[in-house]
PDB file of C-alpha atoms in Angstrom:
ATOM      1  CA  MET F  20      47.633  25.380-201.589  1.00 86.00           C
ATOM      2  CA  ILE F  21      44.280  26.099-202.042  1.00 86.00           C
ATOM      3  CA  TYR F  22      41.918  24.464-204.387  1.00 82.00           C
ATOM      4  CA  HIS F  23      40.072  27.702-205.940  1.00 83.00           C
ATOM      5  CA  SER F  24      38.215  29.538-208.780  1.00 84.00           C
ATOM      6  CA  THR F  25      40.308  32.013-211.403  1.00 87.00           C
ATOM      7  CA  GLY F  26      38.077  34.367-210.198  1.00 86.00           C
ATOM      8  CA  SER F  27      40.308  34.800-206.954  1.00 89.00           C
ATOM      9  CA  LEU F  28      43.380  35.572-208.761  1.00 90.00           C
ATOM     10  CA  SER F  29      43.592  38.199-208.886  1.00 88.00           C
ATOM     11  CA  THR F  30      42.592  38.794-205.471  1.00 90.00           C
ATOM     12  CA  LEU F  31      45.147  36.704-204.146  1.00 92.00           C
ATOM     13  CA  LEU F  32      47.924  37.527-206.460  1.00 92.00           C
ATOM     14  CA  ALA F  33      46.848  41.375-205.007  1.00 91.00           C
ATOM     15  CA  ASN F  34      47.293  40.711-201.150  1.00 94.00           C
ATOM     16  CA  SER F  35      49.206  38.073-200.399  1.00 95.00           C
ATOM     17  CA  PRO F  36      52.354  38.249-198.865  1.00 96.00           C
ATOM     18  CA  PHE F  37      53.984  35.677-200.161  1.00 95.00           C
ATOM     19  CA  GLU F  38      54.588  34.474-204.507  1.00 94.00           C
ATOM     20  CA  VAL F  39      51.500  32.761-205.491  1.00 95.00           C
ATOM     21  CA  GLY F  40      51.576  30.029-207.980  1.00 95.00           C
ATOM     22  CA  THR F  41      49.007  28.305-209.765  1.00 94.00           C
ATOM     23  CA  ALA F  42      49.132  24.528-211.281  1.00 92.00           C
ATOM     24  CA  PHE F  43      46.882  22.373-213.201  1.00 90.00           C
ATOM     25  CA  MET F  44      44.455  20.176-211.425  1.00 85.00           C
ATOM     26  CA  PRO F  45      45.747  17.186-210.767  1.00 84.00           C
ATOM     27  CA  ALA F  46      44.692  13.944-213.261  1.00 84.00           C
ATOM     28  CA  GLY F  47      43.471  10.275-212.838  1.00 82.00           C
ATOM     29  CA  GLU F  48      42.845   7.998-214.659  1.00 84.00           C
ATOM     30  CA  ALA F  49      39.723   9.918-216.064  1.00 76.00           C
ATOM     31  CA  GLY F  50      41.705  12.421-216.864  1.00 79.00           C
ATOM     32  CA  TYR F  51      42.579  15.833-215.003  1.00 79.00           C
ATOM     33  CA  GLY F  52      39.956  17.333-212.333  1.00 73.00           C
ATOM     34  CA  ALA F  53      39.294  20.370-214.868  1.00 75.00           C
ATOM     35  CA  ASN F  54      35.695  21.729-214.390  1.00 72.00           C
ATOM     36  CA  VAL F  55      34.171  25.413-215.913  1.00 77.00           C
ATOM     37  CA  GLY F  56      31.763  27.459-215.100  1.00 72.00           C
ATOM     38  CA  GLY F  57      31.034  30.926-215.513  1.00 70.00           C
ATOM     39  CA  GLY F  58      28.568  33.256-216.605  1.00 73.00           C
ATOM     40  CA  ASN F  59      26.194  33.129-219.809  1.00 79.00           C
ATOM     41  CA  TYR F  60      24.181  35.812-222.078  1.00 86.00           C
ATOM     42  CA  TYR F  61      20.690  35.809-221.995  1.00 85.00           C
ATOM     43  CA  ILE F  62      18.655  38.076-224.542  1.00 90.00           C
ATOM     44  CA  MET F  63      14.725  37.593-223.425  1.00 87.00           C
ATOM     45  CA  LYS F  64      12.958  37.091-226.562  1.00 86.00           C
ATOM     46  CA  ASP F  65      10.089  39.042-225.495  1.00 89.00           C
ATOM     47  CA  ILE F  66      11.625  42.349-224.121  1.00 92.00           C
ATOM     48  CA  ALA F  67      11.344  45.004-226.566  1.00 95.00           C
ATOM     49  CA  PRO F  68      13.122  45.041-229.708  1.00 96.00           C
ATOM     50  CA  GLU F  69      14.864  48.021-228.620  1.00 97.00           C
ATOM     51  CA  ARG F  70      16.727  46.649-225.352  1.00 96.00           C
ATOM     52  CA  GLN F  71      17.013  43.524-227.718  1.00 96.00           C
ATOM     53  CA  ASP F  72      19.187  45.753-229.514  1.00 97.00           C
ATOM     54  CA  ALA F  73      20.711  47.290-226.826  1.00 97.00           C
ATOM     55  CA  ALA F  74      21.789  43.956-224.939  1.00 96.00           C
ATOM     56  CA  TRP F  75      23.677  42.628-228.371  1.00 97.00           C
ATOM     57  CA  GLU F  76      25.303  45.368-228.972  1.00 98.00           C
ATOM     58  CA  PHE F  77      26.710  44.973-224.841  1.00 97.00           C
ATOM     59  CA  ILE F  78      27.290  41.698-225.792  1.00 96.00           C
ATOM     60  CA  ARG F  79      29.541  42.290-229.175  1.00 97.00           C
ATOM     61  CA  TRP F  80      31.556  45.319-227.108  1.00 97.00           C
ATOM     62  CA  MET F  81      31.966  42.257-224.133  1.00 95.00           C
ATOM     63  CA  VAL F  82      33.217  39.673-226.219  1.00 94.00           C
ATOM     64  CA  ARG F  83      35.645  41.927-228.221  1.00 97.00           C
ATOM     65  CA  PRO F  84      39.403  40.491-227.931  1.00 97.00           C
ATOM     66  CA  GLU F  85      40.743  43.883-225.783  1.00 97.00           C
ATOM     67  CA  GLN F  86      37.354  43.501-223.533  1.00 97.00           C
ATOM     68  CA  ILE F  87      37.366  39.800-222.917  1.00 95.00           C
ATOM     69  CA  GLY F  88      41.085  40.190-222.451  1.00 96.00           C
ATOM     70  CA  GLN F  89      40.817  42.857-219.895  1.00 96.00           C
ATOM     71  CA  TRP F  90      37.942  41.499-218.144  1.00 93.00           C
ATOM     72  CA  GLY F  91      40.045  38.469-217.782  1.00 92.00           C
ATOM     73  CA  ILE F  92      43.354  40.565-215.823  1.00 92.00           C
ATOM     74  CA  ASP F  93      40.445  42.332-213.823  1.00 90.00           C
ATOM     75  CA  SER F  94      38.306  39.494-212.314  1.00 86.00           C
ATOM     76  CA  GLY F  95      41.090  36.888-212.533  1.00 85.00           C
ATOM     77  CA  TYR F  96      38.898  34.263-214.574  1.00 87.00           C
ATOM     78  CA  VAL F  97      40.274  32.907-217.362  1.00 91.00           C
ATOM     79  CA  ALA F  98      39.953  34.817-220.899  1.00 92.00           C
ATOM     80  CA  PRO F  99      37.308  32.168-222.631  1.00 87.00           C
ATOM     81  CA  ARG F 100      38.338  33.474-226.737  1.00 91.00           C
ATOM     82  CA  ASN F 101      42.180  32.979-228.008  1.00 94.00           C
ATOM     83  CA  ALA F 102      41.915  35.818-229.773  1.00 97.00           C
ATOM     84  CA  ALA F 103      42.025  37.664-226.229  1.00 97.00           C
ATOM     85  CA  TRP F 104      45.623  36.119-225.083  1.00 97.00           C
ATOM     86  CA  GLU F 105      47.292  37.063-228.509  1.00 97.00           C
ATOM     87  CA  VAL F 106      46.517  40.610-228.042  1.00 97.00           C
ATOM     88  CA  ASP F 107      46.953  43.553-225.329  1.00 97.00           C
ATOM     89  CA  PRO F 108      46.308  43.841-222.846  1.00 97.00           C
ATOM     90  CA  LEU F 109      45.942  40.401-221.877  1.00 97.00           C
ATOM     91  CA  MET F 110      48.874  38.910-224.012  1.00 98.00           C
ATOM     92  CA  SER F 111      51.490  41.631-222.090  1.00 98.00           C
ATOM     93  CA  TYR F 112      49.926  40.591-218.810  1.00 97.00           C
ATOM     94  CA  ALA F 113      50.449  36.851-219.365  1.00 97.00           C
ATOM     95  CA  ALA F 114      53.914  37.540-219.953  1.00 97.00           C
ATOM     96  CA  GLU F 115      54.266  39.602-216.589  1.00 96.00           C
ATOM     97  CA  VAL F 116      51.911  37.448-214.601  1.00 95.00           C
ATOM     98  CA  PRO F 117      52.438  33.808-215.802  1.00 96.00           C
ATOM     99  CA  GLN F 118      50.082  32.306-213.144  1.00 95.00           C
ATOM    100  CA  ALA F 119      47.808  33.955-215.703  1.00 94.00           C
ATOM    101  CA  SER F 120      47.977  31.148-217.888  1.00 95.00           C
ATOM    102  CA  THR F 121      47.356  28.043-215.852  1.00 94.00           C
ATOM    103  CA  ALA F 122      43.582  27.856-216.098  1.00 91.00           C
ATOM    104  CA  ARG F 123      43.865  28.956-220.149  1.00 93.00           C
ATOM    105  CA  PHE F 124      46.225  26.015-221.177  1.00 93.00           C
ATOM    106  CA  GLN F 125      44.292  23.460-219.100  1.00 90.00           C
ATOM    107  CA  LEU F 126      40.974  24.278-220.372  1.00 87.00           C
ATOM    108  CA  GLU F 127      41.695  21.681-223.544  1.00 86.00           C
ATOM    109  CA  TYR F 128      41.221  19.348-220.825  1.00 85.00           C
ATOM    110  CA  ALA F 129      38.314  21.092-219.170  1.00 81.00           C
ATOM    111  CA  VAL F 130      34.640  19.025-219.032  1.00 74.00           C
ATOM    112  CA  LYS F 131      31.539  21.218-219.345  1.00 68.00           C
ATOM    113  CA  GLU F 132      29.573  23.348-216.907  1.00 63.00           C
ATOM    114  CA  PHE F 133      25.994  21.940-215.751  1.00 57.00           C
ATOM    115  CA  PRO F 134      24.245  24.319-218.084  1.00 60.00           C
ATOM    116  CA  ALA F 135      23.165  27.907-216.855  1.00 63.00           C
ATOM    117  CA  THR F 136      19.320  28.664-215.967  1.00 67.00           C
ATOM    118  CA  TYR F 137      16.961  30.419-214.654  1.00 70.00           C
ATOM    119  CA  GLY F 138      16.862  28.849-211.623  1.00 78.00           C
ATOM    120  CA  GLY F 139      20.080  26.721-212.215  1.00 79.00           C
ATOM    121  CA  GLN F 140      20.973  25.507-208.576  1.00 82.00           C
ATOM    122  CA  GLU F 141      17.908  24.277-207.902  1.00 89.00           C
ATOM    123  CA  ILE F 142      17.907  22.595-210.921  1.00 88.00           C
ATOM    124  CA  GLN F 143      20.939  20.923-210.669  1.00 85.00           C
ATOM    125  CA  VAL F 144      19.542  19.709-207.626  1.00 91.00           C
ATOM    126  CA  ILE F 145      16.596  18.268-208.999  1.00 94.00           C
ATOM    127  CA  THR F 146      19.297  16.337-211.641  1.00 91.00           C
ATOM    128  CA  THR F 147      21.439  15.280-208.838  1.00 90.00           C
ATOM    129  CA  GLN F 148      18.150  13.705-206.949  1.00 95.00           C
ATOM    130  CA  ALA F 149      17.007  12.060-210.142  1.00 95.00           C
ATOM    131  CA  ILE F 150      20.389  10.479-211.627  1.00 92.00           C
ATOM    132  CA  GLU F 151      21.121   9.495-207.677  1.00 94.00           C
ATOM    133  CA  ALA F 152      17.754   7.834-207.997  1.00 95.00           C
ATOM    134  CA  VAL F 153      18.079   5.856-210.929  1.00 94.00           C
ATOM    135  CA  ASN F 154      22.131   5.219-210.003  1.00 92.00           C
ATOM    136  CA  THR F 155      19.999   3.530-206.335  1.00 95.00           C
ATOM    137  CA  GLY F 156      17.639   1.899-208.183  1.00 95.00           C
ATOM    138  CA  GLU F 157      14.720   3.675-207.213  1.00 97.00           C
ATOM    139  CA  GLN F 158      13.536   4.837-210.676  1.00 97.00           C
ATOM    140  CA  SER F 159      13.993   3.855-213.855  1.00 97.00           C
ATOM    141  CA  PRO F 160      15.784   6.242-215.840  1.00 96.00           C
ATOM    142  CA  ALA F 161      12.645   7.367-217.872  1.00 97.00           C
ATOM    143  CA  ASP F 162      10.225   7.751-214.630  1.00 97.00           C
ATOM    144  CA  ALA F 163      13.701  10.178-212.854  1.00 97.00           C
ATOM    145  CA  LEU F 164      14.166  12.166-215.868  1.00 96.00           C
ATOM    146  CA  ALA F 165       9.822  12.751-216.163  1.00 97.00           C
ATOM    147  CA  VAL F 166      10.179  13.774-212.331  1.00 97.00           C
ATOM    148  CA  ALA F 167      13.445  15.809-212.703  1.00 97.00           C
ATOM    149  CA  GLN F 168      11.066  17.726-215.945  1.00 96.00           C
ATOM    150  CA  GLU F 169       8.720  17.881-214.009  1.00 96.00           C
ATOM    151  CA  ARG F 170       9.747  19.756-210.862  1.00 96.00           C
ATOM    152  CA  ALA F 171      12.688  21.747-212.517  1.00 93.00           C
ATOM    153  CA  ASN F 172       8.779  23.373-214.866  1.00 92.00           C
ATOM    154  CA  GLU F 173       8.060  24.143-212.166  1.00 92.00           C
ATOM    155  CA  VAL F 174      10.604  25.658-210.930  1.00 90.00           C
ATOM    156  CA  LEU F 175      11.208  27.901-214.189  1.00 87.00           C
ATOM    157  CA  ILE F 176       7.104  28.574-213.582  1.00 88.00           C
ATOM    158  CA  GLN F 177       8.058  30.026-210.063  1.00 86.00           C
ATOM    159  CA  ASN F 178      10.418  31.985-211.330  1.00 80.00           C
ATOM    160  CA  GLY F 179       8.649  33.639-214.243  1.00 79.00           C
ATOM    161  CA  CYS F 180       9.546  31.344-217.350  1.00 79.00           C
ATOM    162  CA  GLU F 181       6.574  30.997-219.543  1.00 78.00           C
ATOM    163  CA  LEU F 182       6.863  27.101-221.013  1.00 79.00           C
TER     164      LEU F 182
END
């Protein structure tokens, strides 16, 4: 048994010498232990208009149900649009490979991911440290938030963001 990202499903299915099954994450009193992650699309406001237009064109193409369905098949990640599951190629693939649908049906119970941003891992650590400081009584919520904001701003500036 492994606990892993759906992004490994295609590789596991293609390379395992045994039948691969999938299941929902276990549930406790608080609900299922399912979380979501993944990437987001960003278009920076200060790039040239023609690059913004090109980025929008790519995003519109990428999120088409057929394309995002194919992306799900190729990557193993769960296609995040219901419409993708209702058209080919994903509709046929899900009928052939039921393991691919497990994560789709568990999305109903999933919790939000930590917001993606420049320096996201560093900022997630900063946020976690702030929460721990509050939980241990080291800092008040207001103080911990102020320190976390200052540290996050430093990370963003180091990554080239203008505040």
